[in-house]
PDB file of C-alpha atoms in Angstrom:
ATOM      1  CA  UNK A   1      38.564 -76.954  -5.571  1.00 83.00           C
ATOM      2  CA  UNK A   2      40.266 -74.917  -8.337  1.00 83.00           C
ATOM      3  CA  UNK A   3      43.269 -77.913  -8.029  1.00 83.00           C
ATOM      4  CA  UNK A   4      40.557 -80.931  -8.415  1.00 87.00           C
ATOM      5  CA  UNK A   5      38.667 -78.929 -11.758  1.00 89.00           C
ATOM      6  CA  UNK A   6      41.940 -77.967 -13.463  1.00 89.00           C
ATOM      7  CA  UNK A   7      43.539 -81.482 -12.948  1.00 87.00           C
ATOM      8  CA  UNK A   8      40.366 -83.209 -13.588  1.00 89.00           C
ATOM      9  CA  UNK A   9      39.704 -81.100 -16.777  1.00 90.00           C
ATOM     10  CA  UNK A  10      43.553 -82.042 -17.821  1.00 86.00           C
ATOM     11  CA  UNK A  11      42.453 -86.357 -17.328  1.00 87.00           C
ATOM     12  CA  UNK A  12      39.412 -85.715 -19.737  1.00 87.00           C
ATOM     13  CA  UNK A  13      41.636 -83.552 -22.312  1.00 86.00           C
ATOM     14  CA  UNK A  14      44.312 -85.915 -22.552  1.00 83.00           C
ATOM     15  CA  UNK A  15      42.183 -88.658 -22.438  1.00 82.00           C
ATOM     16  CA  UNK A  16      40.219 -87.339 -25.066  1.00 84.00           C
ATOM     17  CA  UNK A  17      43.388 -86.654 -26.888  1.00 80.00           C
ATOM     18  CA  UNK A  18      44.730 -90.748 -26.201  1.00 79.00           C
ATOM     19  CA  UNK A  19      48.351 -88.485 -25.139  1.00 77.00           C
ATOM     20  CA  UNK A  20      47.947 -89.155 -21.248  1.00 75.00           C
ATOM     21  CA  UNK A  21      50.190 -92.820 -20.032  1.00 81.00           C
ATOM     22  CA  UNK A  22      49.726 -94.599 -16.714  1.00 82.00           C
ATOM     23  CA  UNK A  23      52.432 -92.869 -14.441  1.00 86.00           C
ATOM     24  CA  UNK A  24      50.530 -89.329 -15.650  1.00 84.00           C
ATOM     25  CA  UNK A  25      47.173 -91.005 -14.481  1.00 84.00           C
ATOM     26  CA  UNK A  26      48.366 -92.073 -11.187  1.00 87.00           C
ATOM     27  CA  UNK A  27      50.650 -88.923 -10.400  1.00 87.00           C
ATOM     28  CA  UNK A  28      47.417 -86.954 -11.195  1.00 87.00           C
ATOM     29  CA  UNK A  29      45.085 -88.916  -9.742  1.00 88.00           C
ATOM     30  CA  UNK A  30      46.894 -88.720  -6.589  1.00 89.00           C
ATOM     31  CA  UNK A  31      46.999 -85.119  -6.825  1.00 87.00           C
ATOM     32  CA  UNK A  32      43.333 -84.582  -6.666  1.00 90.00           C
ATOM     33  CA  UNK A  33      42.738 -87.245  -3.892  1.00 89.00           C
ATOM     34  CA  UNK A  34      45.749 -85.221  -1.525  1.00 85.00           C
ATOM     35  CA  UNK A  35      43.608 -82.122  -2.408  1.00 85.00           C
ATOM     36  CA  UNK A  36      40.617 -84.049  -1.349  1.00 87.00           C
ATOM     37  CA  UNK A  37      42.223 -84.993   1.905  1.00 84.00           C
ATOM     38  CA  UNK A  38      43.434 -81.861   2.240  1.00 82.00           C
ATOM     39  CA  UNK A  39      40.486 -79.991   2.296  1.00 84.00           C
ATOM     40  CA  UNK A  40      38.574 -83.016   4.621  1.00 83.00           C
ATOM     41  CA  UNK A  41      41.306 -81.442   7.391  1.00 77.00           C
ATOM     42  CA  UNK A  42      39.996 -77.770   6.999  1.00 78.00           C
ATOM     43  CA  UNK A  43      36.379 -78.546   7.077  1.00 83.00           C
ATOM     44  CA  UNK A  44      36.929 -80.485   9.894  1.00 78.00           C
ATOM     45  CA  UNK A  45      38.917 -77.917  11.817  1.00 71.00           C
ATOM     46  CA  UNK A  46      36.463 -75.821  10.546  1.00 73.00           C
ATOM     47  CA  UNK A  47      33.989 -77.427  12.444  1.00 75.00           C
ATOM     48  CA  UNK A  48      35.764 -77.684  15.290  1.00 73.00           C
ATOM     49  CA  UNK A  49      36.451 -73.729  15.410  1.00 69.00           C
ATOM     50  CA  UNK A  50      33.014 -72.678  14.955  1.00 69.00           C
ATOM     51  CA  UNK A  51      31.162 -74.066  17.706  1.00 67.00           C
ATOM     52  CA  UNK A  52      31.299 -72.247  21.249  1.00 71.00           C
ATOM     53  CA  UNK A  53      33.731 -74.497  23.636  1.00 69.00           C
ATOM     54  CA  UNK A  54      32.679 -72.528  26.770  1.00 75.00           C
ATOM     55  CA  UNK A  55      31.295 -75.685  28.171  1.00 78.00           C
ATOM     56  CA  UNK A  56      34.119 -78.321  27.243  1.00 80.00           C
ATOM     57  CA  UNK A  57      35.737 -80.023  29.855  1.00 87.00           C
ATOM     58  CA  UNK A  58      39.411 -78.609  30.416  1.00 90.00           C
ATOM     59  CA  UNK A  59      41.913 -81.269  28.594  1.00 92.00           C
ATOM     60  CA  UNK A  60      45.660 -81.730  29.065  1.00 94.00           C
ATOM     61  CA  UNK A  61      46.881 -81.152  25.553  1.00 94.00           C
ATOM     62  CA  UNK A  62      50.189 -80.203  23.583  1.00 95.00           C
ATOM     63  CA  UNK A  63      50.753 -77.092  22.206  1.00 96.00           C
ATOM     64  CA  UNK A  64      51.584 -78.473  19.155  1.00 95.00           C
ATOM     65  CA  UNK A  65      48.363 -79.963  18.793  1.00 94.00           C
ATOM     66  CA  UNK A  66      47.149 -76.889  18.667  1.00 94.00           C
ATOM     67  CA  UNK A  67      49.357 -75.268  16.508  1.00 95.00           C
ATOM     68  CA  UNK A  68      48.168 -77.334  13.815  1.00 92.00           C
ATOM     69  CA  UNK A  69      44.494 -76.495  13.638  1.00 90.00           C
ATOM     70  CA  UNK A  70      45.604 -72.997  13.428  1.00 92.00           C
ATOM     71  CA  UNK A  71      47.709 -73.766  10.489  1.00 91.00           C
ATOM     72  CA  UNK A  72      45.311 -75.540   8.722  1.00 88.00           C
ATOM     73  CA  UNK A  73      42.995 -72.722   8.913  1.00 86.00           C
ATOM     74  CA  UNK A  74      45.596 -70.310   7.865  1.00 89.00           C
ATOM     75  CA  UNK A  75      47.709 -71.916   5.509  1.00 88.00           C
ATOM     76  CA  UNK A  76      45.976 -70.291   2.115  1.00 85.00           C
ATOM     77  CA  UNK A  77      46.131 -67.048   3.235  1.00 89.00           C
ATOM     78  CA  UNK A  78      49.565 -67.179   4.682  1.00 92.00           C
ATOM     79  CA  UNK A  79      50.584 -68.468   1.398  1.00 90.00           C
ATOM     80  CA  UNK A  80      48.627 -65.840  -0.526  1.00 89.00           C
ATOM     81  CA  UNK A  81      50.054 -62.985   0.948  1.00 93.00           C
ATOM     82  CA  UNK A  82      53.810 -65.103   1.157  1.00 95.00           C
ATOM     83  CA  UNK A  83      53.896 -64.750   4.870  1.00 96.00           C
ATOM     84  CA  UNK A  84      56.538 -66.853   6.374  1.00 95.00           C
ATOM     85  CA  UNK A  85      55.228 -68.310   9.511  1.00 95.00           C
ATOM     86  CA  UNK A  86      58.142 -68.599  12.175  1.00 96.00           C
ATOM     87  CA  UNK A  87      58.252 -71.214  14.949  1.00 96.00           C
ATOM     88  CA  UNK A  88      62.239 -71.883  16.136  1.00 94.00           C
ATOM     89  CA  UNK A  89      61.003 -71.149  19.464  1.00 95.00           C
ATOM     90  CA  UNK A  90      57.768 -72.741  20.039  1.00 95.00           C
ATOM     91  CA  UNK A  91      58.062 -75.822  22.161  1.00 95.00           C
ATOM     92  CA  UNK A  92      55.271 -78.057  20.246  1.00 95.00           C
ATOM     93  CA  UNK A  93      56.042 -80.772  22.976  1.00 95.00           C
ATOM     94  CA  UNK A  94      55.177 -78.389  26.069  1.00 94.00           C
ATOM     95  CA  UNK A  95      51.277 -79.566  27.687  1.00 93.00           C
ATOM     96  CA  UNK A  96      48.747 -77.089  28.869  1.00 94.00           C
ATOM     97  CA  UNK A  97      45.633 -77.922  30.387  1.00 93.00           C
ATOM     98  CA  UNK A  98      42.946 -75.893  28.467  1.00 93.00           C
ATOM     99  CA  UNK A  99      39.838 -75.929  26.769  1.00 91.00           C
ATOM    100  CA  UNK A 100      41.141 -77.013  23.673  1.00 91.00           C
ATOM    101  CA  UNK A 101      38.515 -75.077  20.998  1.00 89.00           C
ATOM    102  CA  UNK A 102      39.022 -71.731  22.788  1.00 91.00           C
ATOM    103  CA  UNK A 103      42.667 -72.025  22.632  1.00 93.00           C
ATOM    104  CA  UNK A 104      42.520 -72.552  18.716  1.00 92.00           C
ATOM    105  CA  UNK A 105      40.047 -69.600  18.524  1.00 89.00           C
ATOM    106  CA  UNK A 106      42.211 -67.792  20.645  1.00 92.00           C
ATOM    107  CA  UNK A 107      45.344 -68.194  18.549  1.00 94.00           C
ATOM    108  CA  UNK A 108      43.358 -67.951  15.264  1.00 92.00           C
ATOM    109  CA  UNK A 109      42.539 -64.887  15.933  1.00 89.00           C
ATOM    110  CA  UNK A 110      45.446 -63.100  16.447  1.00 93.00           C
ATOM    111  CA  UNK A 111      47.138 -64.849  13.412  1.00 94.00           C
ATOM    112  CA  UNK A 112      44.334 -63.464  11.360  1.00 90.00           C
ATOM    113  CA  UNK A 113      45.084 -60.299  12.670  1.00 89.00           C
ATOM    114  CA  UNK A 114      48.659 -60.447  11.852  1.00 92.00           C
ATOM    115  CA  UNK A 115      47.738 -61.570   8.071  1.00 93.00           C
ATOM    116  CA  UNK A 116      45.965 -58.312   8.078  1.00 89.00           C
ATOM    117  CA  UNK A 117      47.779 -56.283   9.637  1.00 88.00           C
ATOM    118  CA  UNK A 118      51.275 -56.856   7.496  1.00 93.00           C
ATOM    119  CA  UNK A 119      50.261 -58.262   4.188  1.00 90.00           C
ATOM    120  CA  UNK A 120      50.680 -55.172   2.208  1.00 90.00           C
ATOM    121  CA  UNK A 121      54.618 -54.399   3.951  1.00 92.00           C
ATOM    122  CA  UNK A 122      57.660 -55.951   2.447  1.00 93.00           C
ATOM    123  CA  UNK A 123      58.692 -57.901   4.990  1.00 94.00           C
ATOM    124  CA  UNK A 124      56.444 -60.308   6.220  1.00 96.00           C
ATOM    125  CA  UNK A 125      56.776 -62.540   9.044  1.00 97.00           C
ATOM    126  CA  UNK A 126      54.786 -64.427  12.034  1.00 97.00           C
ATOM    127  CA  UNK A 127      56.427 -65.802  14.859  1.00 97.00           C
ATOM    128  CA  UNK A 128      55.192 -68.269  16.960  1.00 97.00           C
ATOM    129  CA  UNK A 129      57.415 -68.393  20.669  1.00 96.00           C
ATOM    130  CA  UNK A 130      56.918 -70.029  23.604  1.00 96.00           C
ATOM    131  CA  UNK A 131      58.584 -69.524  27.096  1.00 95.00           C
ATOM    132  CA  UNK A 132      57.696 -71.360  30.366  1.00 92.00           C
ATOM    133  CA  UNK A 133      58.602 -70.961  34.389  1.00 89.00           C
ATOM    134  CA  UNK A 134      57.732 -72.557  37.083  1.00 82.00           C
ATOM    135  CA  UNK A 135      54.116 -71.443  37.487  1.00 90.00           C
ATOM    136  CA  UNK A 136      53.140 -70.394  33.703  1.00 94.00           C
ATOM    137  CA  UNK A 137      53.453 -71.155  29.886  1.00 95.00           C
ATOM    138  CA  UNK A 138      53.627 -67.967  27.963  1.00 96.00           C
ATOM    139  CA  UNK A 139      52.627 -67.923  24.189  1.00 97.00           C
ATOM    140  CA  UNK A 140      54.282 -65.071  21.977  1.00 97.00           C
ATOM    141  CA  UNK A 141      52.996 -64.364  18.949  1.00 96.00           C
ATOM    142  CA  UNK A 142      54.590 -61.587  16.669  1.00 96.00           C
ATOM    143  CA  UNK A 143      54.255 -60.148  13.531  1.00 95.00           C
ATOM    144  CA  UNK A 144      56.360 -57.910  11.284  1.00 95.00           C
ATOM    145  CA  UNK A 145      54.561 -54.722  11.882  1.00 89.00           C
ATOM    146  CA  UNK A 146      55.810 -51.806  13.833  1.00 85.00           C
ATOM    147  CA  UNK A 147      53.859 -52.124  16.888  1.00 77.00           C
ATOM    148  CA  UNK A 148      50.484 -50.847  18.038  1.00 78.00           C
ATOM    149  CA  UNK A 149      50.309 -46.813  17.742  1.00 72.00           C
ATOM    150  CA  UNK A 150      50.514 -45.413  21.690  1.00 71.00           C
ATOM    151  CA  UNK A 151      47.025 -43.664  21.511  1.00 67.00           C
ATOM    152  CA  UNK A 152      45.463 -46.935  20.487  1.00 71.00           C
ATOM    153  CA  UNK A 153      46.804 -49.348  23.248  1.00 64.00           C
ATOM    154  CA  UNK A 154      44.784 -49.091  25.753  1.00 70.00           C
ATOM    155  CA  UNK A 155      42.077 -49.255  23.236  1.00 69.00           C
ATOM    156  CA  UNK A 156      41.757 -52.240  21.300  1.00 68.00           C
ATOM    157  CA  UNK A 157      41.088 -54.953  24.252  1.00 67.00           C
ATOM    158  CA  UNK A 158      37.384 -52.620  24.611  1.00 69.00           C
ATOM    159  CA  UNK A 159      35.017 -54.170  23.176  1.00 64.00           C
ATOM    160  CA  UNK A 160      33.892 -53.032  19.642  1.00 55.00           C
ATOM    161  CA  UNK A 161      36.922 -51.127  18.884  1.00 54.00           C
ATOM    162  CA  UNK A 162      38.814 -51.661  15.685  1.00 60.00           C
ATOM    163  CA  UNK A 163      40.670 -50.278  13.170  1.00 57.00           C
ATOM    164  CA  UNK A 164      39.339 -52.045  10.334  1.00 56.00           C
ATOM    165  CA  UNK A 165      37.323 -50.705   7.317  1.00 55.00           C
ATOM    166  CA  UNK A 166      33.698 -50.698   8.322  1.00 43.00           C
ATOM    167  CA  UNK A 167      32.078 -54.361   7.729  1.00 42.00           C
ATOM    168  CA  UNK A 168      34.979 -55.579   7.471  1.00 48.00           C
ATOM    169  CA  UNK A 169      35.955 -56.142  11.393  1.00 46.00           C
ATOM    170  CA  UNK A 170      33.459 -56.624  14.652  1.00 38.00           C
ATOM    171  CA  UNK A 171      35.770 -55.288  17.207  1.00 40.00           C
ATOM    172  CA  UNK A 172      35.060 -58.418  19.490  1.00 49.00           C
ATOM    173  CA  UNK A 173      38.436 -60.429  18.432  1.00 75.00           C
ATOM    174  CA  UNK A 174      40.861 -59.293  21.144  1.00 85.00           C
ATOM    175  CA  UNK A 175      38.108 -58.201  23.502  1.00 84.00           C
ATOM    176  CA  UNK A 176      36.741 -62.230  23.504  1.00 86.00           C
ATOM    177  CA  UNK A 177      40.119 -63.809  23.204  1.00 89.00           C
ATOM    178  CA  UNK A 178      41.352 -61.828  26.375  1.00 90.00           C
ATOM    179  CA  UNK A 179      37.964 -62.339  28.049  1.00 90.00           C
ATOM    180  CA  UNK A 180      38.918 -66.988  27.102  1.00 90.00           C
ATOM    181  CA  UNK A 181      42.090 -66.760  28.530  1.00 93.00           C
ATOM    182  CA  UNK A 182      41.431 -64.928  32.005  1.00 92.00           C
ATOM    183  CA  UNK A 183      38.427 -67.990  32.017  1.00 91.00           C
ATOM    184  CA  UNK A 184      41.797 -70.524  32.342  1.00 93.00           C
ATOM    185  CA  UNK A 185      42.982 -68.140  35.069  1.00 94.00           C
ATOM    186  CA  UNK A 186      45.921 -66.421  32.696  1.00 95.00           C
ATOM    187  CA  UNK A 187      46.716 -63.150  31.398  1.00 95.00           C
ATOM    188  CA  UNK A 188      46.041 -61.774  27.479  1.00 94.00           C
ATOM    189  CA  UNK A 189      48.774 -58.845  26.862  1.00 91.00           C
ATOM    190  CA  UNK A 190      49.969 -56.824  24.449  1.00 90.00           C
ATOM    191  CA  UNK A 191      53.729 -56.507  25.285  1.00 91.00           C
ATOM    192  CA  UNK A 192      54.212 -52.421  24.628  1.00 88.00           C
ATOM    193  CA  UNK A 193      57.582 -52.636  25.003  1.00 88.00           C
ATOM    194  CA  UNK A 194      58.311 -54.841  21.939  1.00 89.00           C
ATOM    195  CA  UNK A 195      60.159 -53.712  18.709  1.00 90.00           C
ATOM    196  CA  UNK A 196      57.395 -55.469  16.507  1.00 93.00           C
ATOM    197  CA  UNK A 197      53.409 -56.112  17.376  1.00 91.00           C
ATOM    198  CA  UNK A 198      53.551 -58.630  19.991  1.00 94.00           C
ATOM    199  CA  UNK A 199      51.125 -60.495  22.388  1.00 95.00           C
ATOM    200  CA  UNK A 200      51.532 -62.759  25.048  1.00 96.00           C
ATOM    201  CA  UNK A 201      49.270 -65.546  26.346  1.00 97.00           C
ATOM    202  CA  UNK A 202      50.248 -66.789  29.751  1.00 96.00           C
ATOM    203  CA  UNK A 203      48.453 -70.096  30.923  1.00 95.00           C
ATOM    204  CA  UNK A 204      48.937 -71.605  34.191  1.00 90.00           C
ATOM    205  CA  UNK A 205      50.926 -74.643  33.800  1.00 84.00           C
TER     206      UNK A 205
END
């Protein structure tokens, strides 16, 4: 919104002014209907996100897809807090069979979390990785931070439990998102023995 006002306000000023010639209007122009677009896509995945997909049928869908949604939601605030978002290793092309919404949540989620969690360090990063065998598709995700402290691990799937300022986190993230993924028969980790914070998501294939 902030883009559309300021270039909107420039039109009128150097309109006003009889300084602004037709390439300026067009590139301009076209800058406030890609910002228009642009924030069509998060509303809609915004929609999508916020309604309860316990119910939706189970859909064969590429990871890829959604990858996306999560970016879209994320984008600002990875850009804010100049996170560079890291996916080398994710397979966008591999296909689970999942209820797509919960997925998204899922994933959401623990980005969120990561934003959080690192964007006061100096070195900021969020990886993405995907591995796959014959029976599951794991989903790594892994931030720049040093890990989970030892006394807290086998806290923070419980329910209500969080280390965030008060009002400012539920508890119920990790506690709902492990709760979604043992619903499509797979496992919701936190991988101890990792250098940097890491979870896995395994999904059947």
């Amino acid at each position: 919104l902030a883009i559309i006002t300021g270039f909107c306000s420039r039109i009128i000023r150097m309109a006003a002014n009889e300084e602004m010639s037709r390439p300026e209007i067009v590139a301009t122009t076209e800058r406030i209907l890609n910002t228009a677009h642009r924030i069509d896509r998060i509303i809609q995945s915004l929609r999508l996100v916020s309604r309860d997909g316990e119910r939706d049928a189970k859909q064969e869908v590429a990871l890829g897809d959604i990858l996306n949604e999560v970016i879209t939601l994320s984008e600002t605030a990875l850009v804010h807090s100049n996170i560079s978002l890291r996916l080398d290793q994710f397979d966008k092309n591999q296909k689970v069979t999942v209820r797509f919404v919960q997925i998204v949540q899922v994933l959401l989620n623990l980005l969120n979390n990561s934003i959080a969690a690192i964007a006061q360090l100096s070195d900021r990063w969020i990886e993405f990785r995907t591995e796959s065998d014959g029976q599951f598709v794991h989903i790594y995700v892994t931030d720049s931070g040093e890990g989970i402290a030892p006394d807290l691990c086998d806290k923070i799937m419980e329910p209500f439990f969080t280390t965030k300022e008060l009002g400012k986190g539920s508890g119920l993230g990790l506690s709902i998102s492990k709760g979604i993924i043992e619903s499509h028969n797979g496992t919701f980790t936190l991988v101890r023995s990792a250098t940097h914070t890491t979870f896995k998501i395994s999904l059947p294939r």
